[in-house]
mmCIF file of C-alpha atoms in Angstrom:
data_model
loop_
_atom_site.group_PDB
_atom_site.id
_atom_site.type_symbol
_atom_site.label_atom_id
_atom_site.label_comp_id
_atom_site.label_asym_id
_atom_site.label_seq_id
_atom_site.Cartn_x
_atom_site.Cartn_y
_atom_site.Cartn_z
ATOM 1 C CA MET A 1411 122.049 54.541 173.785
ATOM 2 C CA LEU A 1412 121.117 55.852 170.338
ATOM 3 C CA GLN A 1413 123.929 57.683 168.644
ATOM 4 C CA ARG A 1414 123.215 61.235 167.476
ATOM 5 C CA GLY A 1415 122.024 61.296 163.914
ATOM 6 C CA PHE A 1416 121.143 57.591 163.862
ATOM 7 C CA SER A 1417 117.602 56.209 163.431
ATOM 8 C CA ARG A 1418 116.183 53.040 165.049
ATOM 9 C CA PHE A 1419 114.166 50.549 163.048
ATOM 10 C CA GLY A 1420 112.776 47.113 163.829
ATOM 11 C CA GLY A 1421 114.654 44.279 162.163
ATOM 12 C CA ALA A 1422 113.182 41.137 160.647
ATOM 13 C CA ASN A 1423 113.484 39.251 163.990
ATOM 14 C CA GLY A 1424 112.258 42.118 166.153
ATOM 15 C CA GLU A 1425 115.736 43.387 167.075
ATOM 16 C CA ILE A 1426 116.514 47.122 167.027
ATOM 17 C CA VAL A 1427 118.760 48.158 164.146
ATOM 18 C CA GLU A 1428 120.530 51.513 164.114
ATOM 19 C CA VAL A 1429 120.876 53.059 160.641
ATOM 20 C CA ALA A 1430 123.271 55.901 159.899
ATOM 21 C CA PRO A 1431 121.807 58.914 157.986
ATOM 22 C CA VAL A 1432 122.454 59.051 154.266
ATOM 23 C CA THR A 1433 123.640 62.322 152.738
ATOM 24 C CA LEU A 1434 122.479 62.803 149.163
ATOM 25 C CA PRO A 1435 124.921 64.492 146.760
ATOM 26 C CA ALA A 1436 124.041 68.000 145.617
ATOM 27 C CA LEU A 1437 123.387 67.912 141.873
ATOM 28 C CA SER A 1438 123.997 71.380 140.526
ATOM 29 C CA CYS A 1439 122.661 70.361 137.127
ATOM 30 C CA LEU A 1440 119.200 69.953 138.667
ATOM 31 C CA LYS A 1441 119.062 73.500 139.993
ATOM 32 C CA VAL A 1442 116.621 75.700 138.042
ATOM 33 C CA PRO A 1443 118.146 79.116 137.344
ATOM 34 C CA VAL A 1444 116.124 82.178 138.251
ATOM 35 C CA VAL A 1445 115.204 83.875 134.989
ATOM 36 C CA ASP A 1446 113.934 87.434 134.729
ATOM 37 C CA ASP A 1447 111.491 87.219 131.822
ATOM 38 C CA GLY A 1448 110.431 90.860 132.050
ATOM 39 C CA ALA A 1449 112.514 91.862 129.019
ATOM 40 C CA GLU A 1450 111.163 88.936 127.016
ATOM 41 C CA ARG A 1451 107.588 89.822 127.931
ATOM 42 C CA ARG A 1452 108.143 93.446 126.865
ATOM 43 C CA GLU A 1453 109.644 92.306 123.572
ATOM 44 C CA ILE A 1454 106.635 90.084 122.882
ATOM 45 C CA ALA A 1455 104.267 92.936 123.776
ATOM 46 C CA ASP A 1456 106.152 95.315 121.450
ATOM 47 C CA LYS A 1457 106.034 92.807 118.598
ATOM 48 C CA PHE A 1458 102.293 92.316 119.078
ATOM 49 C CA ALA A 1459 101.732 96.099 119.138
ATOM 50 C CA GLU A 1460 103.713 96.445 115.896
ATOM 51 C CA PHE A 1461 101.655 93.656 114.318
ATOM 52 C CA ARG A 1462 98.377 95.375 115.227
ATOM 53 C CA THR A 1463 99.664 98.756 113.989
ATOM 54 C CA VAL A 1464 100.727 97.337 110.627
ATOM 55 C CA ARG A 1465 97.516 95.344 110.187
ATOM 56 C CA LEU A 1466 95.327 98.391 110.904
ATOM 57 C CA GLY A 1467 97.423 100.584 108.615
ATOM 58 C CA ALA A 1468 97.212 98.029 105.812
ATOM 59 C CA GLU A 1469 93.433 97.834 106.190
ATOM 60 C CA CYS A 1470 93.159 101.628 106.014
ATOM 61 C CA TRP A 1471 95.362 101.714 102.921
ATOM 62 C CA GLN A 1472 93.217 99.110 101.176
ATOM 63 C CA SER A 1473 90.124 101.242 101.804
ATOM 64 C CA ILE A 1474 91.758 104.654 101.274
ATOM 65 C CA SER A 1475 89.772 105.280 98.081
ATOM 66 C CA LYS A 1476 86.574 105.049 100.122
ATOM 67 C CA SER A 1477 87.729 107.007 103.144
ATOM 68 C CA GLY A 1478 90.804 109.197 102.795
ATOM 69 C CA SER A 1479 90.317 110.727 106.232
ATOM 70 C CA PHE A 1480 93.090 112.135 108.385
ATOM 71 C CA GLU A 1481 92.473 109.368 110.906
ATOM 72 C CA ASN A 1482 92.995 106.680 108.276
ATOM 73 C CA TRP A 1483 96.148 108.357 106.982
ATOM 74 C CA SER A 1484 97.401 108.550 110.569
ATOM 75 C CA HIS A 1485 97.047 104.773 110.900
ATOM 76 C CA ILE A 1486 98.826 104.297 107.572
ATOM 77 C CA ALA A 1487 101.605 106.637 108.688
ATOM 78 C CA LYS A 1488 102.130 104.679 111.906
ATOM 79 C CA ALA A 1489 102.330 101.418 109.957
ATOM 80 C CA LEU A 1490 104.880 102.849 107.512
ATOM 81 C CA LEU A 1491 106.913 104.109 110.439
ATOM 82 C CA VAL A 1492 107.082 100.525 111.708
ATOM 83 C CA GLY A 1493 108.280 99.504 108.252
ATOM 84 C CA LYS A 1494 110.974 102.160 108.320
ATOM 85 C CA ASN A 1495 112.233 100.907 111.675
ATOM 86 C CA VAL A 1496 112.247 97.315 110.405
ATOM 87 C CA ALA A 1497 114.288 98.377 107.376
ATOM 88 C CA LEU A 1498 116.659 100.345 109.618
ATOM 89 C CA ARG A 1499 117.296 97.284 111.784
ATOM 90 C CA ALA A 1500 117.777 95.079 108.750
ATOM 91 C CA SER A 1501 120.140 97.404 106.859
ATOM 92 C CA ASP A 1502 121.738 99.367 109.721
ATOM 93 C CA THR A 1503 121.279 102.562 107.706
ATOM 94 C CA ASN A 1504 118.493 104.934 106.661
ATOM 95 C CA ARG A 1505 119.622 105.485 103.088
ATOM 96 C CA GLY A 1506 121.178 103.717 100.165
ATOM 97 C CA ARG A 1507 120.435 100.505 98.318
ATOM 98 C CA ARG A 1508 120.359 98.203 101.357
ATOM 99 C CA TYR A 1509 117.758 100.325 103.134
ATOM 100 C CA ALA A 1510 115.693 100.750 99.949
ATOM 101 C CA LEU A 1511 115.646 96.993 99.328
ATOM 102 C CA ALA A 1512 114.741 96.218 102.949
ATOM 103 C CA PHE A 1513 111.905 98.735 103.010
ATOM 104 C CA SER A 1514 110.673 97.658 99.566
ATOM 105 C CA ALA A 1515 110.507 94.037 100.735
ATOM 106 C CA TRP A 1516 108.561 95.049 103.849
ATOM 107 C CA ALA A 1517 106.160 97.240 101.833
ATOM 108 C CA GLN A 1518 105.469 94.407 99.389
ATOM 109 C CA GLN A 1519 104.909 91.944 102.223
ATOM 110 C CA HIS A 1520 102.274 94.151 103.868
ATOM 111 C CA GLY A 1521 100.546 95.562 100.790
ATOM 112 C CA PHE A 1522 102.067 99.053 100.670
ATOM 113 C CA ASP A 1523 104.107 98.471 97.489
ATOM 114 C CA ARG A 1524 101.549 100.192 95.235
ATOM 115 C CA MET A 1525 101.711 103.424 97.198
ATOM 116 C CA PRO A 1526 103.696 106.132 95.351
ATOM 117 C CA ALA A 1527 107.155 106.677 96.813
ATOM 118 C CA ALA A 1528 106.494 110.388 97.427
ATOM 119 C CA THR A 1529 103.336 109.551 99.357
ATOM 120 C CA ARG A 1530 105.169 106.959 101.455
ATOM 121 C CA SER A 1531 107.891 109.481 102.257
ATOM 122 C CA THR A 1532 105.501 112.203 103.410
ATOM 123 C CA ALA A 1533 103.354 109.659 105.270
ATOM 124 C CA ILE A 1534 106.426 108.604 107.239
ATOM 125 C CA GLN A 1535 107.070 112.276 108.043
ATOM 126 C CA LEU A 1536 103.474 112.490 109.206
ATOM 127 C CA GLY A 1537 104.014 109.494 111.487
ATOM 128 C CA GLU A 1538 107.243 110.885 112.905
ATOM 129 C CA ASN A 1539 105.573 114.199 113.788
ATOM 130 C CA LEU A 1540 102.018 113.005 114.338
ATOM 131 C CA ALA A 1541 101.476 114.602 117.758
ATOM 132 C CA ALA A 1542 102.751 118.021 116.646
ATOM 133 C CA ILE A 1543 100.866 117.881 113.342
ATOM 134 C CA THR A 1544 97.643 116.851 115.078
ATOM 135 C CA GLN A 1545 98.005 119.793 117.461
ATOM 136 C CA TRP A 1546 98.743 122.216 114.596
ATOM 137 C CA ARG A 1547 95.870 120.863 112.538
ATOM 138 C CA SER A 1548 93.454 121.373 115.442
ATOM 139 C CA THR A 1549 94.114 125.135 115.267
ATOM 140 C CA LEU A 1550 92.930 125.384 111.650
ATOM 141 C CA PRO A 1551 89.383 126.334 110.644
ATOM 142 C CA GLU A 1552 87.123 123.332 110.118
ATOM 143 C CA PRO A 1553 86.881 123.763 106.302
ATOM 144 C CA GLN A 1554 90.685 123.581 106.065
ATOM 145 C CA ARG A 1555 90.841 120.536 108.326
ATOM 146 C CA LYS A 1556 88.340 118.753 106.076
ATOM 147 C CA ARG A 1557 90.478 119.490 103.022
ATOM 148 C CA LEU A 1558 93.835 118.717 104.650
ATOM 149 C CA THR A 1559 93.738 114.934 104.892
ATOM 150 C CA HIS A 1560 96.447 113.707 102.512
ATOM 151 C CA PRO A 1561 99.979 113.499 103.998
ATOM 152 C CA GLN A 1562 101.560 115.504 101.185
ATOM 153 C CA SER A 1563 99.175 118.443 101.543
ATOM 154 C CA ILE A 1564 99.423 118.337 105.353
ATOM 155 C CA VAL A 1565 103.218 118.205 105.495
ATOM 156 C CA CYS A 1566 103.645 120.924 102.855
ATOM 157 C CA ARG A 1567 101.100 123.246 104.474
ATOM 158 C CA ARG A 1568 102.578 122.798 107.939
ATOM 159 C CA ARG A 1569 106.118 123.350 106.626
ATOM 160 C CA ALA A 1570 105.021 126.598 105.011
ATOM 161 C CA SER A 1571 103.205 127.644 108.180
ATOM 162 C CA THR A 1572 106.247 126.882 110.339
ATOM 163 C CA ALA A 1573 108.540 128.809 107.998
ATOM 164 C CA HIS A 1574 106.298 131.864 108.327
ATOM 165 C CA ASN A 1575 106.339 131.715 112.105
ATOM 166 C CA GLY A 1576 109.777 133.291 112.184
ATOM 167 C CA LYS A 1577 108.650 136.343 110.231
ATOM 168 C CA SER A 1578 106.927 139.386 111.634
ATOM 169 C CA ARG A 1579 103.314 140.145 110.868
ATOM 170 C CA THR A 1580 104.472 143.215 108.918
ATOM 171 C CA ASP A 1581 106.663 141.062 106.674
ATOM 172 C CA LEU A 1582 103.825 138.657 106.050
ATOM 173 C CA ARG A 1583 101.417 141.440 105.105
ATOM 174 C CA ARG A 1584 104.019 142.956 102.791
ATOM 175 C CA GLU A 1585 104.597 139.616 101.064
ATOM 176 C CA ALA A 1586 100.845 139.013 100.755
ATOM 177 C CA ARG A 1587 100.297 142.423 99.127
ATOM 178 C CA ALA A 1588 103.188 141.849 96.716
ATOM 179 C CA ALA A 1589 101.900 138.406 95.805
ATOM 180 C CA TRP A 1590 98.393 139.770 95.275
ATOM 181 C CA ALA A 1591 99.644 142.567 93.042
ATOM 182 C CA ARG A 1592 101.612 140.082 90.960
ATOM 183 C CA PHE A 1593 98.597 137.767 90.732
ATOM 184 C CA CYS A 1594 96.376 140.599 89.497
ATOM 185 C CA ALA A 1595 98.969 141.669 86.924
ATOM 186 C CA CYS A 1596 99.337 138.115 85.613
ATOM 187 C CA THR A 1597 95.604 137.465 85.347
ATOM 188 C CA LYS A 1598 95.126 140.728 83.442
ATOM 189 C CA ALA A 1599 97.584 139.477 80.855
ATOM 190 C CA LEU A 1600 95.600 136.275 80.357
ATOM 191 C CA ALA A 1601 92.579 135.709 78.190
ATOM 192 C CA ALA A 1602 89.259 135.877 80.006
ATOM 193 C CA ASP A 1603 88.613 132.120 79.759
ATOM 194 C CA GLU A 1604 92.100 131.431 81.194
ATOM 195 C CA ALA A 1605 91.806 133.936 84.035
ATOM 196 C CA ARG A 1606 88.273 132.953 85.070
ATOM 197 C CA PRO A 1607 89.228 129.612 86.769
ATOM 198 C CA LEU A 1608 91.979 131.390 88.721
ATOM 199 C CA TRP A 1609 89.602 134.025 90.026
ATOM 200 C CA GLN A 1610 87.098 131.322 90.918
ATOM 201 C CA SER A 1611 89.818 129.579 92.943
ATOM 202 C CA VAL A 1612 90.566 132.832 94.731
ATOM 203 C CA ALA A 1613 86.892 133.286 95.548
ATOM 204 C CA ALA A 1614 86.673 129.726 96.928
ATOM 205 C CA GLU A 1615 89.772 130.233 99.081
ATOM 206 C CA ALA A 1616 88.446 133.563 100.342
ATOM 207 C CA THR A 1617 85.187 131.887 101.383
ATOM 208 C CA ILE A 1618 87.113 129.241 103.357
ATOM 209 C CA HIS A 1619 89.421 131.690 105.130
ATOM 210 C CA ILE A 1620 86.751 134.277 105.936
ATOM 211 C CA SER A 1621 84.151 131.792 107.219
#
């Protein structure tokens, strides 16, 4: 009778040979661990997105003399914002010599080192508030939107507009009248050839705001 767990095989002379089962040792070193690569995939995707953002921003900066549009400056702002975050990670601070050196190295690596520091600063502010600035800019008359393309002019104009939001319409009218009276008094004290360009500027601004 065949014992449980045994197997029967034919021997060399035709006899039946019973062979006991062999138990293989469990080798834990051969077990493949289950790895969740979701975080790694997201990190790779984020790095690729940063690379594309910086490359597009650098291309826009190289051609800024040909097309200084708001769209191009928006791409530049996004790229500089990536640079700021890289410098923050490298220096663990957002100010001081370590941060300045880290950001300067990044800017030189990607072709932003020739951009004036003031422009870089306001462009980063543009990138940090791009959604809100885009929404605010969409409320302006078209002639103003065409003129407001540079980060410095955009940030300054929006800051002034936001500061006025807390004042009443009466206060704003009072300040406008006072400013106008002072302007008229100052231009009267100037020579005609000195006052003429100022009045021409006023006329140009009036045409933009009234149209």
